Amino acid sequence: MSLEQTTPARLTALATTRLPAVVLIGLLLLYGLLGLFARDPWKTDDVVGLAAMLTASAQGGWTWLFPHIGSAILPQASPLPTWIGGLAIEWIGPFASHIVAARLATLAWVLITAFALWYASYLAGRRPEPQPVPLPFGGEPKEAQYGRLLADMSVLFLISTVGILLRTHETSEAPVLLACQAFALLGAVRLTDKPWQGTIILTLAITGAFLTAGSMAGLPLWLASLIIVLPKTPLAARRRQVAIALALAPLMVLVWWLAVRAVNPIWAIEWWFWNQPKLQISYLEQHLNAWRDLPWFLWPTWPLALLALWNWRKQALAPHIWIPGVFALTQLLNIMFTPSAGEMEYMALSVPCAMLAAFSVPTLRRAVVNTSDWFALMVFSVSGAVVWLGWITQQTGWPEPLARNIARQTVGYDGAISWGAFAMALVITVIWIGAIVWRLKLHPKFAWRGALLSAMGLTSTWILLVLLWLPTVDYVRSYRPMAAEIRQTIDAANQRAGEFLCAQSSGLSLGPRASLYVFEGIEIKRDERCPLLIQQTTADRLQQGLAGFDRNTRVLWTGSRGADRFDRYRVLLLSPDANP
């Protein structure tokens, strides 16, 4: 396919007027900071990742080489998020709480992702292939100006992606995976002008993906890097450099795995079990679930990404379309061949889709642009109004049907109004109304206005949720009060026994186990001789007498997490001949 076709991009220099840097940076910081602090770690990935980071910092030794929760191995996890989070705790922990320090690492990953995506889009956008049609009397944007526009929009589109919002505020592998995706795109684009620099970046990105979420994160990047240098493609001349990257990345992962295997063969084998390629044709129902969830998860970038592929079809091999298009394709294949694809697989699509969405904007007709603006204004105005309505209902009890539904989900919650948060929520609402007035009254001609409205809309809704609903959500999703009660129960049992009593578990899932360690330092042992047992069961099983451990066992405590209506937890004191 020839690269000499007429470009579909049509923009004036006025339309590419630069978005003020303070707006982009300020919006990115608001997006990253709000909801990251002033709350407990939530189940499951958030608290599990934090527990591994705290273990590495507190215990040192081999816990740095491969993730643990206390003395228990965690082969489901990979080490890169633990390394960076643990280092943040080591360096920042003396000046702040350990939870804050770990979350600063999460913020750093979000900022790194934005920088890598911005720079990749800028490098691709200033190339000759995507430049807009020259105007008869001049007035078209300069290459660098056009590249900055596309870079700004790519970051705005990433911020406005609905599905990644909550996951980018976790101390888990999710924000690290996004950063690896963005760096892979940057390395691939950098190959076009500085091949050896691109090789280094691409190697680090693929290695980081393997060390973040195993083969199902690393293999799509490895395969995409192989495809972009196929014969008769614009990067075919970089096959040597890419071959080096494709060889070095698995080699570095292998060196780490062999080191782990020499120290703890069981952990190494179990890690391979959890992270080995699971490529198989999924059931039709699972495919349908993915195609049902993806449009919501990737909104609003996926329609624009498809429009970019269509409008640039005559230049499909140009680097600005070829590279993100191939990376998106391999991630789609990963979803199709993953037996139980979920949010982690969906997240990997968000970065290339954001880049493609940015390159679609210069090709869109005015009617399409106006329609997308109206849609963003409508959707996010409604979402903000829903947040306010739910909060007012929680405070006033009206309308009654909605109030009953909220009360059922928050049984036992008795929170007070924070007037400071209420005032800030009003300010955010006024700012969003100001953005609506700016769009409707001034009719700005800037090409970035739709991306900005989408990013501002999602961010303002998120801020309203944080300001008005964070205490309620924290009550519903945090294990802190339950962990404190279990700690008191264990301490009382130790005091009566006059010695330390270790605890084992029965049916205890990973989230509660990690929460007990994070909040109270309670370690669960794999030792059947431990006299204390922490059991996770259900309210129905307790009522029906089916929870087990009903002989030669004393129940020391029974409780649940916040408003949980189903799960129940017990601390039991076992006698030597106790039966489940």
XYZ file of C-alpha atoms in Angstrom:
580
model
C 0.000 0.000 0.000
C 1.458 3.338 -0.998
C 2.277 6.092 1.432
C 1.899 8.723 -1.290
C -1.888 9.017 -1.027
C -3.483 12.359 -0.217
C -3.796 12.913 3.515
C -7.365 12.975 4.895
C -6.369 15.479 7.598
C -7.629 19.034 7.148
C -6.886 21.644 9.798
C -5.997 25.302 9.978
C -3.335 26.796 12.194
C -6.110 28.365 14.299
C -7.633 24.951 14.992
C -4.261 23.708 16.226
C -3.813 26.548 18.707
C -1.931 24.982 21.578
C -3.832 23.886 24.633
C -2.291 25.739 27.601
C 0.124 23.394 29.345
C -1.242 24.395 32.733
C -4.671 23.066 31.706
C -3.341 19.705 30.562
C -1.003 19.230 33.520
C -3.569 20.482 36.021
C -6.247 18.169 34.669
C -3.846 15.225 34.723
C -2.860 15.931 38.331
C -6.479 16.297 39.435
C -7.289 13.028 37.703
C -4.354 11.240 39.327
C -4.470 12.727 42.822
C -8.182 12.767 43.640
C -9.268 9.404 44.980
C -5.708 8.235 45.517
C -5.359 9.396 49.107
C -7.591 9.879 52.186
C -9.030 6.375 51.901
C -8.208 2.814 52.864
C -6.895 0.291 50.349
C -9.846 -1.589 48.886
C -10.351 -5.178 47.931
C -8.878 -6.987 46.098
C -6.004 -5.976 43.823
C -5.485 -2.647 45.579
C -4.833 -4.113 49.015
C -3.015 -7.210 47.718
C -0.504 -5.094 45.814
C 0.027 -2.879 48.849
C 0.547 -5.907 51.096
C 3.316 -7.206 48.820
C 4.998 -3.780 48.782
C 4.831 -3.485 52.587
C 6.251 -6.998 52.990
C 9.222 -6.244 50.741
C 9.979 -3.045 52.637
C 9.439 -4.479 56.124
C 11.025 -7.908 55.799
C 13.591 -7.419 53.028
C 15.673 -10.372 51.880
C 14.061 -12.688 49.378
C 10.741 -10.841 49.652
C 12.312 -8.308 47.282
C 13.060 -10.971 44.682
C 9.551 -12.396 44.486
C 6.290 -11.112 46.045
C 5.053 -12.240 49.456
C 2.308 -11.300 51.876
C 4.040 -11.657 55.182
C 5.690 -15.077 55.160
C 3.255 -16.462 52.535
C 4.353 -16.530 48.925
C 2.263 -14.709 46.327
C 2.904 -16.439 42.985
C -0.151 -14.788 41.402
C 1.804 -11.512 41.359
C 4.841 -10.399 39.396
C 7.676 -8.394 40.913
C 7.926 -5.036 39.105
C 5.030 -3.266 40.900
C 6.328 -4.645 44.215
C 9.857 -3.411 43.533
C 8.831 0.155 42.711
C 6.171 0.387 45.417
C 8.536 -1.090 48.010
C 11.255 1.395 47.065
C 8.764 4.251 47.402
C 7.922 3.033 50.898
C 11.638 2.816 51.739
C 12.415 6.312 50.475
C 9.221 8.244 51.266
C 7.914 6.169 54.187
C 10.015 8.049 56.806
C 8.256 11.300 55.811
C 4.720 9.972 55.232
C 2.639 6.909 55.938
C 3.499 3.725 54.094
C 0.155 3.756 52.299
C 0.743 7.305 51.041
C 4.263 6.399 49.924
C 3.044 3.400 47.942
C 0.324 5.464 46.309
C 2.843 8.070 45.237
C 4.382 5.276 43.181
C 0.952 4.750 41.590
C 0.769 8.461 40.756
C 4.251 8.267 39.246
C 3.138 5.412 36.962
C 0.151 7.457 35.770
C 2.364 10.452 35.004
C 4.913 8.235 33.230
C 2.128 6.753 31.113
C 0.909 10.213 30.129
C 4.421 11.399 29.273
C 5.267 8.330 27.175
C 1.956 8.501 25.282
C 2.329 12.254 24.764
C 5.830 11.933 23.384
C 4.963 8.951 21.168
C 2.039 10.861 19.655
C 4.171 13.983 19.254
C 6.939 12.113 17.416
C 4.418 10.399 15.150
C 2.402 13.570 14.608
C 5.280 15.712 13.422
C 6.265 13.212 10.741
C 5.351 14.097 7.122
C 2.736 11.328 6.655
C -0.021 12.668 8.990
C 0.386 16.360 8.080
C -2.857 18.067 6.984
C -3.574 19.145 3.426
C -1.741 22.392 2.541
C -4.196 25.262 2.166
C -4.272 27.245 -1.115
C -3.263 30.503 0.541
C -1.333 29.065 3.474
C -2.461 28.955 7.070
C -1.913 25.266 7.706
C -0.167 24.353 10.996
C 3.542 23.764 11.271
C 4.722 20.216 11.905
C 5.735 20.762 15.536
C 2.508 22.647 16.279
C 0.457 19.855 14.736
C 2.412 17.224 16.658
C 1.758 18.988 19.978
C -1.957 19.106 19.214
C -2.095 15.355 18.590
C 0.012 14.643 21.680
C -2.247 16.754 23.907
C -5.359 15.080 22.553
C -3.968 11.574 23.037
C -3.435 12.254 26.756
C -6.874 13.846 27.064
C -8.474 10.830 25.419
C -6.621 8.497 27.775
C -7.866 10.490 30.777
C -11.406 10.306 29.437
C -11.364 6.498 29.025
C -14.056 5.292 31.408
C -12.794 1.781 32.156
C -9.344 2.659 33.467
C -10.515 5.288 35.958
C -10.659 3.158 39.097
C -7.745 0.883 38.165
C -5.317 3.816 37.721
C -5.850 4.667 41.395
C -4.824 1.254 42.741
C -1.548 0.041 44.235
C -1.675 -2.884 41.846
C -0.172 -3.976 38.550
C -2.795 -2.033 36.551
C -1.073 1.406 36.364
C 2.277 -0.314 35.736
C 0.804 -2.224 32.814
C -0.466 1.016 31.276
C 2.999 2.534 31.566
C 4.551 -0.486 29.825
C 2.009 -0.171 26.999
C 2.777 3.514 26.530
C 6.531 2.914 26.588
C 6.186 0.164 24.001
C 4.409 2.601 21.689
C 7.085 5.215 22.338
C 9.870 2.743 21.600
C 8.219 1.634 18.369
C 7.752 5.216 17.158
C 11.285 6.145 18.218
C 12.594 3.377 15.960
C 11.666 5.523 12.974
C 14.288 8.201 13.674
C 16.567 6.953 16.484
C 16.587 3.173 16.130
C 18.942 2.273 18.962
C 17.164 4.522 21.425
C 13.906 2.922 20.321
C 15.453 -0.522 20.833
C 16.325 0.247 24.444
C 12.868 1.655 25.204
C 11.118 -1.261 23.513
C 13.251 -3.799 25.384
C 12.475 -2.202 28.734
C 8.758 -1.975 27.913
C 8.410 -5.647 26.935
C 10.502 -6.788 29.903
C 8.441 -4.602 32.222
C 5.200 -6.059 30.892
C 6.396 -9.624 31.519
C 7.491 -8.651 35.042
C 4.192 -6.854 35.704
C 1.467 -9.274 34.633
C 3.218 -12.293 33.158
C 3.106 -13.675 29.661
C -0.405 -12.483 28.853
C 0.860 -8.904 29.209
C 4.275 -9.389 27.625
C 3.407 -11.625 24.683
C 1.070 -9.130 22.932
C 3.808 -6.474 23.029
C 6.384 -9.020 21.838
C 4.135 -10.082 18.951
C 3.248 -6.491 18.002
C 6.947 -5.588 17.855
C 7.513 -8.527 15.528
C 4.638 -7.550 13.223
C 5.563 -3.872 12.818
C 8.833 -4.822 11.081
C 7.362 -7.295 8.596
C 8.658 -6.936 5.023
C 7.221 -4.045 2.979
C 6.261 -2.103 6.087
C 7.793 1.303 6.937
C 9.804 -0.199 9.828
C 11.124 -3.182 7.878
C 14.603 -1.652 7.895
C 14.587 -1.832 11.724
C 14.306 -5.623 11.868
C 17.774 -5.964 13.322
C 17.086 -3.602 16.218
C 13.693 -5.160 16.948
C 15.198 -8.644 16.839
C 17.644 -7.564 19.536
C 14.799 -6.219 21.682
C 12.752 -9.383 21.177
C 15.698 -11.501 22.267
C 16.826 -9.370 25.214
C 13.419 -8.947 26.871
C 12.670 -12.672 27.431
C 16.315 -13.229 28.356
C 16.143 -10.699 31.200
C 12.889 -12.236 32.451
C 14.514 -15.687 32.281
C 17.486 -14.489 34.353
C 15.103 -13.270 37.059
C 13.057 -16.492 36.954
C 16.167 -18.684 37.229
C 17.330 -16.666 40.226
C 13.932 -17.201 41.866
C 14.005 -20.893 41.005
C 17.387 -21.275 42.661
C 16.039 -19.721 45.862
C 12.459 -21.007 45.960
C 11.573 -23.594 43.299
C 7.981 -23.838 44.533
C 7.348 -20.108 43.981
C 8.955 -20.252 40.522
C 6.833 -23.226 39.450
C 3.638 -21.705 40.787
C 4.412 -18.354 39.119
C 4.816 -20.163 35.822
C 1.501 -21.907 36.413
C -0.271 -18.597 37.011
C 1.483 -16.701 34.211
C 2.128 -19.226 31.476
C 0.456 -18.553 28.102
C -3.161 -19.665 28.214
C -3.911 -19.174 24.553
C -7.023 -21.073 23.590
C -10.246 -20.369 21.790
C -12.662 -19.130 24.402
C -16.259 -20.159 24.656
C -18.761 -18.116 22.668
C -20.311 -16.780 25.878
C -16.955 -15.401 27.016
C -16.459 -13.717 23.626
C -19.881 -12.154 23.918
C -19.042 -10.884 27.395
C -15.919 -9.185 26.059
C -17.734 -7.541 23.156
C -20.439 -6.422 25.598
C -17.994 -4.918 28.092
C -15.352 -3.437 25.784
C -17.515 -0.659 24.275
C -18.244 0.698 27.756
C -14.739 0.132 29.053
C -13.052 1.944 26.128
C -15.567 4.744 25.756
C -15.136 7.308 24.182
C -11.961 6.307 22.324
C -12.990 3.153 20.474
C -15.388 4.804 17.959
C -12.754 7.430 17.180
C -10.058 4.757 16.874
C -12.183 2.910 14.317
C -12.772 6.165 12.434
C -9.020 6.763 12.381
C -8.392 3.343 10.870
C -11.072 3.941 8.244
C -10.225 7.533 7.344
C -6.506 6.777 7.145
C -7.006 3.468 5.304
C -5.117 4.734 2.241
C -2.133 5.383 4.511
C -2.604 2.362 6.733
C 1.144 1.648 6.694
C 2.089 5.131 7.841
C 3.745 4.846 11.289
C 1.102 6.944 13.090
C -1.583 4.384 12.112
C 0.416 1.220 11.576
C 2.120 1.172 14.980
C -0.856 1.816 17.317
C -3.090 -0.232 15.019
C -0.842 -3.298 15.323
C -0.542 -2.910 19.096
C -4.336 -2.679 19.355
C -4.737 -5.734 17.105
C -2.462 -7.940 19.219
C -4.319 -6.900 22.364
C -7.626 -7.827 20.727
C -6.167 -11.218 19.809
C -5.046 -11.589 23.407
C -8.616 -10.979 24.584
C -10.023 -13.451 22.062
C -7.608 -16.210 23.063
C -7.671 -15.604 26.817
C -10.143 -17.984 28.506
C -11.402 -15.417 31.031
C -10.428 -12.005 29.717
C -11.109 -9.151 32.106
C -10.187 -5.597 32.944
C -6.431 -6.155 32.797
C -6.694 -7.334 29.188
C -9.116 -4.529 28.338
C -6.817 -1.912 29.861
C -4.043 -2.799 27.443
C -6.236 -1.504 24.596
C -6.720 1.924 26.123
C -3.296 3.337 25.217
C -3.212 2.516 21.460
C -6.896 3.467 21.178
C -6.186 6.860 22.740
C -3.390 7.468 20.239
C -5.549 6.425 17.296
C -8.426 8.571 18.568
C -6.181 11.638 18.522
C -5.250 11.029 14.874
C -8.918 10.682 13.942
C -9.821 14.230 14.985
C -8.142 16.053 12.038
C -10.074 13.816 9.622
C -13.563 14.266 11.083
C -16.359 16.245 9.501
C -17.675 19.198 11.451
C -21.016 17.495 12.087
C -19.279 14.489 13.667
C -17.152 16.749 15.867
C -20.189 18.733 17.021
C -22.111 15.546 17.737
C -19.267 14.179 19.891
C -19.124 17.491 21.771
C -22.850 17.371 22.492
C -22.649 13.765 23.551
C -19.837 14.513 26.021
C -21.743 17.481 27.455
C -24.921 15.456 27.812
C -23.412 12.255 29.255
C -21.175 13.875 31.839
C -23.780 16.437 32.854
C -26.190 13.579 33.525
C -23.528 11.563 35.385
C -22.713 14.549 37.591
C -26.402 15.099 38.287
C -26.773 11.423 39.243
C -23.892 11.741 41.728
C -25.568 14.767 43.306
C -28.981 13.072 43.349
C -27.620 9.983 45.101
C -25.851 12.096 47.729
C -28.904 14.258 48.375
C -31.000 11.107 48.672
C -28.568 9.630 51.188
C -28.766 12.783 53.313
C -32.509 13.455 53.069
C -34.102 10.050 52.491
C -35.951 11.259 49.393
C -36.937 9.878 46.946
C -37.758 6.904 49.132
C -37.215 4.005 46.655
C -33.687 5.206 45.888
C -33.029 5.890 49.563
C -34.025 2.330 50.476
C -31.694 0.924 47.837
C -28.767 3.007 49.089
C -29.504 2.048 52.712
C -29.541 -1.636 51.772
C -26.057 -1.310 50.274
C -24.667 0.676 53.234
C -26.153 -1.071 56.263
C -24.657 0.334 59.451
C -23.141 3.441 57.874
C -23.678 6.648 59.801
C -21.609 9.379 58.226
C -21.659 13.121 58.801
C -21.702 15.783 56.110
C -18.308 17.293 55.337
C -19.126 20.883 54.515
C -15.654 21.463 53.120
C -16.085 18.591 50.649
C -19.590 19.878 49.866
C -18.222 23.342 49.051
C -15.479 21.890 46.839
C -18.070 19.764 45.027
C -20.060 22.926 44.311
C -16.934 24.559 42.891
C -16.281 21.576 40.609
C -19.898 21.669 39.441
C -19.614 25.391 38.650
C -16.406 24.747 36.691
C -18.150 22.078 34.610
C -21.067 24.423 33.981
C -18.510 27.018 32.896
C -17.076 24.506 30.403
C -20.588 23.950 29.015
C -21.125 27.703 28.626
C -17.689 28.061 26.987
C -18.613 25.440 24.384
C -22.167 26.626 23.711
C -21.663 30.384 23.781
C -18.179 30.916 22.332
C -18.205 28.082 19.756
C -14.412 27.542 20.005
C -12.692 26.335 16.842
C -9.880 24.489 18.600
C -9.504 20.879 17.468
C -8.817 19.739 21.024
C -12.120 21.000 22.442
C -13.934 17.627 22.212
C -11.093 15.738 23.881
C -10.887 18.387 26.581
C -14.633 18.270 27.258
C -14.540 14.470 27.563
C -11.541 14.552 29.905
C -13.028 17.369 31.993
C -16.395 15.612 32.143
C -15.040 12.303 33.397
C -12.611 13.993 35.792
C -15.310 16.262 37.242
C -17.616 13.273 37.764
C -14.784 11.392 39.460
C -14.007 14.359 41.715
C -17.665 14.641 42.699
C -17.706 10.939 43.550
C -14.571 11.348 45.658
C -15.785 14.442 47.493
C -19.341 13.288 48.157
C -19.157 9.508 48.280
C -15.628 8.525 49.358
C -16.499 8.012 53.086
C -19.450 5.811 52.128
C -17.489 3.747 49.608
C -14.628 3.452 52.090
C -17.033 2.024 54.659
C -18.422 -0.466 52.157
C -15.109 -1.648 50.679
C -12.559 -1.361 53.500
C -11.585 -4.185 55.868
C -9.962 -1.865 58.424
C -12.655 -2.055 61.164
C -12.937 -5.823 60.778
C -9.143 -6.224 60.905
C -9.021 -4.170 64.125
C -11.649 -6.391 65.763
C -9.774 -9.540 64.745
C -6.548 -8.046 66.117
C -8.193 -7.367 69.458
C -9.587 -10.904 69.533
C -6.192 -12.463 68.788
C -4.444 -10.260 71.374
C -6.978 -11.273 74.022
C -6.464 -14.968 73.165
C -2.678 -14.541 73.376
C -2.997 -12.820 76.748
C -5.160 -15.614 78.156
C -2.792 -18.279 76.827
C 0.288 -16.440 78.043
C 2.030 -17.008 74.717
C 1.848 -16.084 71.057
C -0.738 -18.152 69.183
C -0.243 -18.372 65.421
C -3.237 -18.275 63.095
C -4.168 -20.426 60.128
C -7.142 -19.922 57.847
C -10.041 -21.731 56.211
C -11.645 -20.380 53.055
C -10.024 -16.973 53.545
C -9.723 -15.218 50.182
C -6.765 -13.112 49.123
C -8.356 -9.692 49.772
C -9.152 -10.236 53.464
C -5.823 -12.012 53.985
C -3.920 -9.031 52.547
C -6.072 -6.570 54.515
C -5.303 -8.296 57.820
C -1.604 -7.923 57.063
C -1.793 -4.301 55.867
C -4.006 -2.942 58.639
C -2.933 -5.003 61.651
C 0.152 -6.985 60.672
C -1.678 -10.311 61.078
C 0.092 -13.116 59.224
C -1.735 -16.246 58.177
C 0.413 -19.375 58.496
C 0.159 -22.564 56.489
C 0.467 -24.664 59.612
C -2.311 -26.969 60.795
C -0.835 -26.901 64.297
C -1.787 -23.208 64.757
C -4.484 -23.071 67.469
C -6.233 -19.992 66.027
C -8.206 -20.231 62.809
C -9.643 -17.343 60.804
C -12.547 -18.616 58.757
C -14.430 -17.030 55.875
C -17.927 -18.395 55.349
C -21.385 -17.024 54.559
C -24.338 -15.903 56.646
C -26.510 -18.618 55.118
C -24.067 -21.387 56.005
C -23.858 -20.143 59.585
C -27.647 -20.060 59.913
C -27.945 -23.566 58.468
C -25.140 -24.946 60.629
C -23.005 -25.790 57.611
C -19.980 -23.610 58.371
C -18.058 -26.498 59.939
C -15.715 -26.579 62.943
C -18.623 -27.308 65.233
C -16.847 -29.778 67.524
C -14.028 -29.109 69.996
C -13.888 -25.502 68.817
C -14.614 -22.244 70.597
C -15.855 -19.244 68.605
C -13.986 -16.164 69.797
C -15.439 -13.632 67.340
C -17.892 -13.421 64.448
C -18.303 -10.411 62.184
C -18.219 -9.016 58.673
C -16.826 -6.216 56.542
C -18.896 -3.050 56.731
C -22.203 -3.519 54.968
C -21.400 -6.960 53.553
C -24.663 -8.889 53.541
C -23.249 -12.267 52.561
C -19.741 -13.070 53.855
C -19.065 -13.764 57.507
C -15.745 -14.175 59.281
C -14.955 -16.035 62.469
C -11.966 -16.374 64.749
C -11.916 -19.868 66.232
C -9.805 -21.446 68.961
C -9.136 -25.029 67.978
C -8.460 -27.938 70.206
C -5.987 -30.577 68.963
C -8.794 -32.864 67.752
C -11.058 -30.174 66.236
C -12.931 -31.292 63.118
C -14.043 -29.091 60.223
